[in-house]
PDB file of C-alpha atoms and ligand atoms in Angstrom:
ATOM      1  CA  MET A 445     -57.359  -3.195 -22.282  1.00  0.00           C
ATOM      2  CA  PRO A 446     -53.961  -2.169 -20.566  1.00  0.00           C
ATOM      3  CA  GLU A 447     -52.229  -4.412 -18.576  1.00  0.00           C
ATOM      4  CA  LEU A 448     -51.174  -3.021 -14.764  1.00  0.00           C
ATOM      5  CA  LEU A 449     -47.977  -4.660 -13.887  1.00  0.00           C
ATOM      6  CA  PRO A 450     -46.792  -3.964 -10.320  1.00  0.00           C
ATOM      7  CA  VAL A 451     -44.105  -1.211  -9.499  1.00  0.00           C
ATOM      8  CA  LEU A 452     -44.507  -0.733  -5.759  1.00  0.00           C
ATOM      9  CA  ASP A 453     -47.309  -2.295  -3.025  1.00  0.00           C
ATOM     10  CA  GLN A 454     -49.124  -0.189  -0.724  1.00  0.00           C
ATOM     11  CA  GLU A 455     -46.615  -1.213   2.123  1.00  0.00           C
ATOM     12  CA  ALA A 456     -44.062   0.264  -0.174  1.00  0.00           C
ATOM     13  CA  VAL A 457     -45.258   3.305  -0.521  1.00  0.00           C
ATOM     14  CA  GLU A 458     -46.607   3.359   2.772  1.00  0.00           C
ATOM     15  CA  LYS A 459     -43.082   3.208   4.073  1.00  0.00           C
ATOM     16  CA  LEU A 460     -41.654   5.175   1.540  1.00  0.00           C
ATOM     17  CA  ILE A 461     -44.337   8.809   2.872  1.00  0.00           C
ATOM     18  CA  ASP A 462     -43.225   7.168   6.546  1.00  0.00           C
ATOM     19  CA  GLU A 463     -39.427   8.042   6.118  1.00  0.00           C
ATOM     20  CA  THR A 464     -40.237  11.604   4.058  1.00  0.00           C
ATOM     21  CA  ALA A 465     -42.284  12.347   6.838  1.00  0.00           C
ATOM     22  CA  GLN A 466     -40.313  12.523   9.089  1.00  0.00           C
ATOM     23  CA  ARG A 467     -37.401  14.415   6.825  1.00  0.00           C
ATOM     24  CA  ILE A 468     -40.010  17.101   6.509  1.00  0.00           C
ATOM     25  CA  SER A 469     -40.990  17.039  10.124  1.00  0.00           C
ATOM     26  CA  ARG A 470     -37.174  17.662  10.580  1.00  0.00           C
ATOM     27  CA  ASP A 471     -36.194  20.381   8.571  1.00  0.00           C
ATOM     28  CA  TYR A 472     -39.557  22.087  10.085  1.00  0.00           C
ATOM     29  CA  ALA A 473     -39.229  21.814  13.776  1.00  0.00           C
ATOM     30  CA  ASP A 474     -38.948  25.273  14.208  1.00  0.00           C
ATOM     31  CA  GLY A 475     -42.212  26.925  11.495  1.00  0.00           C
ATOM     32  CA  GLN A 476     -45.921  26.617  10.328  1.00  0.00           C
ATOM     33  CA  LEU A 477     -45.367  24.805   6.636  1.00  0.00           C
ATOM     34  CA  VAL A 478     -47.775  25.310   3.923  1.00  0.00           C
ATOM     35  CA  VAL A 479     -48.263  22.497   1.871  1.00  0.00           C
ATOM     36  CA  ILE A 480     -50.135  22.330  -1.222  1.00  0.00           C
ATOM     37  CA  GLY A 481     -51.416  19.604  -3.322  1.00  0.00           C
ATOM     38  CA  VAL A 482     -51.084  19.510  -7.034  1.00  0.00           C
ATOM     39  CA  LEU A 483     -54.579  17.727  -8.235  1.00  0.00           C
ATOM     40  CA  LYS A 484     -55.963  15.938  -8.975  1.00  0.00           C
ATOM     41  CA  GLY A 485     -52.921  13.134  -8.866  1.00  0.00           C
ATOM     42  CA  ALA A 486     -51.605  14.108  -5.258  1.00  0.00           C
ATOM     43  CA  PHE A 487     -54.905  13.756  -3.504  1.00  0.00           C
ATOM     44  CA  ILE A 488     -53.840  10.247  -1.984  1.00  0.00           C
ATOM     45  CA  PHE A 489     -49.957  10.817  -1.643  1.00  0.00           C
ATOM     46  CA  MET A 490     -50.900  14.479   0.103  1.00  0.00           C
ATOM     47  CA  ALA A 491     -53.628  11.985   2.693  1.00  0.00           C
ATOM     48  CA  ASP A 492     -51.220  10.507   3.804  1.00  0.00           C
ATOM     49  CA  LEU A 493     -48.388  12.428   4.332  1.00  0.00           C
ATOM     50  CA  VAL A 494     -49.630  14.888   5.661  1.00  0.00           C
ATOM     51  CA  ARG A 495     -51.181  12.558   8.655  1.00  0.00           C
ATOM     52  CA  ARG A 496     -47.457  11.599   9.457  1.00  0.00           C
ATOM     53  CA  LEU A 497     -46.156  15.323   9.578  1.00  0.00           C
ATOM     54  CA  THR A 498     -45.541  15.796  13.549  1.00  0.00           C
ATOM     55  CA  ILE A 499     -45.670  19.929  12.601  1.00  0.00           C
ATOM     56  CA  PRO A 500     -48.525  22.529  12.157  1.00  0.00           C
ATOM     57  CA  VAL A 501     -49.874  22.726   8.471  1.00  0.00           C
ATOM     58  CA  VAL A 502     -51.986  24.729   6.774  1.00  0.00           C
ATOM     59  CA  ILE A 503     -53.303  22.797   4.186  1.00  0.00           C
ATOM     60  CA  ASP A 504     -54.407  24.146   0.418  1.00  0.00           C
ATOM     61  CA  PHE A 505     -54.657  22.539  -3.159  1.00  0.00           C
ATOM     62  CA  VAL A 506     -53.337  23.913  -6.975  1.00  0.00           C
ATOM     63  CA  GLY A 507     -54.824  22.592  -9.950  1.00  0.00           C
ATOM     64  CA  THR A 508     -53.067  22.413 -13.649  1.00  0.00           C
ATOM     65  CA  SER A 509     -54.022  21.242 -17.227  1.00  0.00           C
ATOM     66  CA  SER A 510     -51.129  19.854 -19.176  1.00  0.00           C
ATOM     67  CA  TYR A 511     -51.651  16.249 -19.997  1.00  0.00           C
ATOM     68  CA  GLY A 512     -55.288  15.858 -21.122  1.00  0.00           C
ATOM     69  CA  ASP A 513     -56.054  11.870 -21.727  1.00  0.00           C
ATOM     70  CA  GLN A 514     -52.389  11.564 -23.555  1.00  0.00           C
ATOM     71  CA  THR A 515     -49.865   9.737 -22.001  1.00  0.00           C
ATOM     72  CA  VAL A 516     -46.856  12.552 -22.974  1.00  0.00           C
ATOM     73  CA  SER A 517     -46.866  16.239 -21.901  1.00  0.00           C
ATOM     74  CA  SER A 518     -48.333  18.865 -24.279  1.00  0.00           C
ATOM     75  CA  GLY A 519     -46.113  20.789 -22.982  1.00  0.00           C
ATOM     76  CA  HIS A 520     -47.956  23.653 -22.292  1.00  0.00           C
ATOM     77  CA  VAL A 521     -49.148  23.975 -18.539  1.00  0.00           C
ATOM     78  CA  GLY A 522     -51.884  26.189 -17.475  1.00  0.00           C
ATOM     79  CA  LEU A 523     -53.689  26.708 -13.737  1.00  0.00           C
ATOM     80  CA  THR A 524     -57.386  25.346 -13.500  1.00  0.00           C
ATOM     81  CA  ARG A 525     -57.721  26.168  -9.815  1.00  0.00           C
ATOM     82  CA  GLU A 526     -56.036  28.757  -7.676  1.00  0.00           C
ATOM     83  CA  ILE A 527     -54.495  28.615  -4.383  1.00  0.00           C
ATOM     84  CA  GLY A 528     -56.854  30.370  -2.144  1.00  0.00           C
ATOM     85  CA  MET A 529     -54.361  31.362   0.609  1.00  0.00           C
ATOM     86  CA  ASP A 530     -51.848  34.568   0.894  1.00  0.00           C
ATOM     87  CA  LEU A 531     -48.801  32.833   0.676  1.00  0.00           C
ATOM     88  CA  ARG A 532     -46.838  36.362   1.530  1.00  0.00           C
ATOM     89  CA  GLY A 533     -43.624  35.200   3.762  1.00  0.00           C
ATOM     90  CA  LYS A 534     -44.739  32.085   4.281  1.00  0.00           C
ATOM     91  CA  ASP A 535     -42.688  28.689   3.648  1.00  0.00           C
ATOM     92  CA  VAL A 536     -44.265  26.420   1.256  1.00  0.00           C
ATOM     93  CA  LEU A 537     -44.266  22.484   0.400  1.00  0.00           C
ATOM     94  CA  LEU A 538     -45.263  21.994  -3.279  1.00  0.00           C
ATOM     95  CA  VAL A 539     -46.521  17.975  -3.469  1.00  0.00           C
ATOM     96  CA  GLU A 540     -46.615  16.495  -6.490  1.00  0.00           C
ATOM     97  CA  ASP A 541     -47.703  12.163  -7.444  1.00  0.00           C
ATOM     98  CA  ILE A 542     -44.977  12.062 -10.146  1.00  0.00           C
ATOM     99  CA  VAL A 543     -42.288  14.543 -11.456  1.00  0.00           C
ATOM    100  CA  ASP A 544     -41.422  13.711 -15.277  1.00  0.00           C
ATOM    101  CA  THR A 545     -40.550  17.001 -17.567  1.00  0.00           C
ATOM    102  CA  GLY A 546     -40.736  19.028 -14.590  1.00  0.00           C
ATOM    103  CA  GLN A 547     -42.815  21.731 -17.296  1.00  0.00           C
ATOM    104  CA  THR A 548     -46.083  21.433 -14.703  1.00  0.00           C
ATOM    105  CA  LEU A 549     -43.386  22.506 -11.127  1.00  0.00           C
ATOM    106  CA  ALA A 550     -40.817  24.968 -12.715  1.00  0.00           C
ATOM    107  CA  PHE A 551     -44.504  26.213 -13.840  1.00  0.00           C
ATOM    108  CA  LEU A 552     -46.203  26.320 -10.162  1.00  0.00           C
ATOM    109  CA  VAL A 553     -42.429  27.169  -8.784  1.00  0.00           C
ATOM    110  CA  ALA A 554     -42.572  30.467 -10.227  1.00  0.00           C
ATOM    111  CA  HIS A 555     -46.126  31.384  -9.298  1.00  0.00           C
ATOM    112  CA  ILE A 556     -45.891  30.565  -5.710  1.00  0.00           C
ATOM    113  CA  ARG A 557     -42.429  32.614  -5.439  1.00  0.00           C
ATOM    114  CA  SER A 558     -44.878  35.047  -7.578  1.00  0.00           C
ATOM    115  CA  LEU A 559     -47.738  35.615  -5.068  1.00  0.00           C
ATOM    116  CA  GLY A 560     -44.794  36.067  -1.975  1.00  0.00           C
ATOM    117  CA  ALA A 561     -43.884  33.226  -0.541  1.00  0.00           C
ATOM    118  CA  ARG A 562     -40.335  33.340   1.555  1.00  0.00           C
ATOM    119  CA  SER A 563     -40.039  29.572   0.425  1.00  0.00           C
ATOM    120  CA  VAL A 564     -40.766  26.693  -2.004  1.00  0.00           C
ATOM    121  CA  LYS A 565     -39.463  23.330  -2.175  1.00  0.00           C
ATOM    122  CA  ILE A 566     -41.578  20.211  -3.497  1.00  0.00           C
ATOM    123  CA  CYS A 567     -42.060  16.980  -2.238  1.00  0.00           C
ATOM    124  CA  ALA A 568     -43.091  14.108  -5.050  1.00  0.00           C
ATOM    125  CA  LEU A 569     -44.184  10.731  -4.862  1.00  0.00           C
ATOM    126  CA  LEU A 570     -42.192   9.723  -7.548  1.00  0.00           C
ATOM    127  CA  ASP A 571     -39.630  11.055  -9.917  1.00  0.00           C
ATOM    128  CA  LYS A 572     -38.869  10.467 -13.407  1.00  0.00           C
ATOM    129  CA  PRO A 573     -35.279  12.067 -14.360  1.00  0.00           C
ATOM    130  CA  ALA A 574     -34.548  10.332 -16.994  1.00  0.00           C
ATOM    131  CA  ARG A 575     -37.331  12.299 -19.358  1.00  0.00           C
ATOM    132  CA  ARG A 576     -36.738  15.806 -17.466  1.00  0.00           C
ATOM    133  CA  GLN A 577     -36.656  18.602 -19.994  1.00  0.00           C
ATOM    134  CA  VAL A 578     -36.953  21.759 -16.648  1.00  0.00           C
ATOM    135  CA  LYS A 579     -34.360  21.888 -14.626  1.00  0.00           C
ATOM    136  CA  VAL A 580     -36.212  21.485 -11.098  1.00  0.00           C
ATOM    137  CA  GLU A 581     -34.969  21.142  -7.443  1.00  0.00           C
ATOM    138  CA  VAL A 582     -36.995  18.159  -5.795  1.00  0.00           C
ATOM    139  CA  ALA A 583     -36.223  18.256  -2.290  1.00  0.00           C
ATOM    140  CA  TYR A 584     -37.339  15.339  -0.802  1.00  0.00           C
ATOM    141  CA  ARG A 585     -38.404  12.252  -3.531  1.00  0.00           C
ATOM    142  CA  CYS A 586     -39.946   8.877  -2.459  1.00  0.00           C
ATOM    143  CA  TYR A 587     -39.069   6.657  -4.633  1.00  0.00           C
ATOM    144  CA  GLU A 588     -37.130   7.633  -8.596  1.00  0.00           C
ATOM    145  CA  ALA A 589     -39.194   5.518 -10.966  1.00  0.00           C
ATOM    146  CA  PRO A 590     -38.904   3.964 -14.770  1.00  0.00           C
ATOM    147  CA  ASP A 591     -39.485   5.659 -17.981  1.00  0.00           C
ATOM    148  CA  ALA A 592     -42.618   4.092 -17.553  1.00  0.00           C
ATOM    149  CA  PHE A 593     -46.443   5.166 -17.494  1.00  0.00           C
ATOM    150  CA  LEU A 594     -47.424   4.464 -14.008  1.00  0.00           C
ATOM    151  CA  VAL A 595     -51.062   4.672 -12.496  1.00  0.00           C
ATOM    152  CA  GLY A 596     -52.499   3.620  -9.214  1.00  0.00           C
ATOM    153  CA  TYR A 597     -51.965   5.628  -5.433  1.00  0.00           C
ATOM    154  CA  GLY A 598     -53.714   8.808  -6.849  1.00  0.00           C
ATOM    155  CA  LEU A 599     -52.284   8.851 -10.575  1.00  0.00           C
ATOM    156  CA  ASP A 600     -54.942   8.490 -13.561  1.00  0.00           C
ATOM    157  CA  PHE A 601     -54.957   7.356 -17.007  1.00  0.00           C
ATOM    158  CA  ASN A 602     -57.894   9.032 -18.064  1.00  0.00           C
ATOM    159  CA  GLU A 603     -59.006   9.634 -14.969  1.00  0.00           C
ATOM    160  CA  CYS A 604     -59.285   5.515 -14.373  1.00  0.00           C
ATOM    161  CA  TYR A 605     -57.155   3.496 -11.161  1.00  0.00           C
ATOM    162  CA  ARG A 606     -56.868   6.847  -8.871  1.00  0.00           C
ATOM    163  CA  GLN A 607     -58.054   4.090  -6.525  1.00  0.00           C
ATOM    164  CA  LEU A 608     -55.278   1.523  -6.556  1.00  0.00           C
ATOM    165  CA  SER A 609     -53.587   1.234  -3.221  1.00  0.00           C
ATOM    166  CA  GLY A 610     -50.250   0.226  -5.307  1.00  0.00           C
ATOM    167  CA  ILE A 611     -48.022   1.396  -7.667  1.00  0.00           C
ATOM    168  CA  TYR A 612     -48.550  -0.076 -11.434  1.00  0.00           C
ATOM    169  CA  ARG A 613     -46.992   0.628 -14.967  1.00  0.00           C
ATOM    170  CA  LEU A 614     -49.460   0.713 -17.694  1.00  0.00           C
ATOM    171  CA  GLN A 615     -48.225  -1.511 -20.184  1.00  0.00           C
ATOM    172  CA  PHE A 616     -49.966  -0.980 -23.591  1.00  0.00           C
ATOM    173  CA  ASN A 617     -51.005  -4.061 -25.806  1.00  0.00           C
ATOM    174  CA  THR A 618     -49.838  -3.087 -29.190  1.00  0.00           C
ATOM    175  CA  GLU A 619     -49.879  -6.805 -30.526  1.00  0.00           C
ATOM    176  CA  SER A 620     -52.999  -6.251 -33.148  1.00  0.00           C
ATOM    177  CA  THR A 621     -55.490 -10.134 -33.432  1.00  0.00           C
ATOM    178  CA  PRO A 622     -54.943 -11.604 -37.172  1.00  0.00           C
TER     179      PRO A 622
HETATM  180  P1  5GP B1770     -44.445  16.893 -16.066  1.00  0.00           P
HETATM  181  O1  5GP B1770     -45.096  18.342 -16.109  1.00  0.00           O
HETATM  182  O2  5GP B1770     -43.452  17.029 -15.475  1.00  0.00           O
HETATM  183  O3  5GP B1770     -43.708  16.686 -17.236  1.00  0.00           O
HETATM  184  O4  5GP B1770     -45.752  15.927 -15.479  1.00  0.00           O
HETATM  185  C1  5GP B1770     -46.424  16.217 -14.489  1.00  0.00           C
HETATM  186  C2  5GP B1770     -47.601  15.930 -14.421  1.00  0.00           C
HETATM  187  O5  5GP B1770     -48.095  14.374 -15.588  1.00  0.00           O
HETATM  188  C3  5GP B1770     -48.027  14.739 -13.342  1.00  0.00           C
HETATM  189  O6  5GP B1770     -48.776  15.733 -12.189  1.00  0.00           O
HETATM  190  C4  5GP B1770     -49.218  13.408 -13.962  1.00  0.00           C
HETATM  191  O7  5GP B1770     -50.612  14.237 -13.614  1.00  0.00           O
HETATM  192  C5  5GP B1770     -48.391  13.842 -15.373  1.00  0.00           C
HETATM  193  N1  5GP B1770     -47.873  12.775 -15.149  1.00  0.00           N
HETATM  194  C6  5GP B1770     -46.125  11.965 -15.159  1.00  0.00           C
HETATM  195  N2  5GP B1770     -45.915  10.656 -15.758  1.00  0.00           N
HETATM  196  C7  5GP B1770     -46.717  10.126 -15.756  1.00  0.00           C
HETATM  197  C8  5GP B1770     -47.292   9.177 -15.047  1.00  0.00           C
HETATM  198  O8  5GP B1770     -46.167   8.264 -15.662  1.00  0.00           O
HETATM  199  N3  5GP B1770     -48.108   8.396 -15.090  1.00  0.00           N
HETATM  200  C9  5GP B1770     -49.144   9.525 -14.715  1.00  0.00           C
HETATM  201  N4  5GP B1770     -50.689   8.674 -14.002  1.00  0.00           N
HETATM  202  N5  5GP B1770     -49.072  10.739 -15.045  1.00  0.00           N
HETATM  203  C10 5GP B1770     -48.310  11.657 -15.344  1.00  0.00           C
END
């Protein structure tokens, strides 16, 4: 069984989300925002973030696949759920759990632009800039994370650990018993 090493507890995560929600509310004070969460990992972050926004928002989700049951990106991103809203002329905030290589968000930003959005910005709970392969601008980043595989607060490993209220590093024990 892999070991869970604490990175951020619930209180720390909530404080980071509070600050980020305040920034977003200030930046979009004059208009309506379309907030699109990337399934499934962003579902808890998204729920906590939108409840702290003080501006009018409409909400949708998009689904992508790239990881399967691996801890490294396959490098190929596909859509598993299309956005169900007309984005023409809209300001979009794309909410993601974690930015790793940047492939997923680069693909989604291009996709949302192609749907006619007026603007697209990224909000990520966690960012691992050390692992970036594709340039993406993360306008709102709650926390710069270490180069490790993280779980909890929506993030999974083989669909497990999403329900944890904090963020943990998953440590794989490679020692073999004699
Ligand atoms: P990227 O396309 O930036 O390489 O990867 C983005 C997606 O990979 C995230 O939405 C997330 O699903 C997954 N991912 C990247 N790093 C991690 C990690 O440390 N833990 C987990 N659970 N998922 C990750």
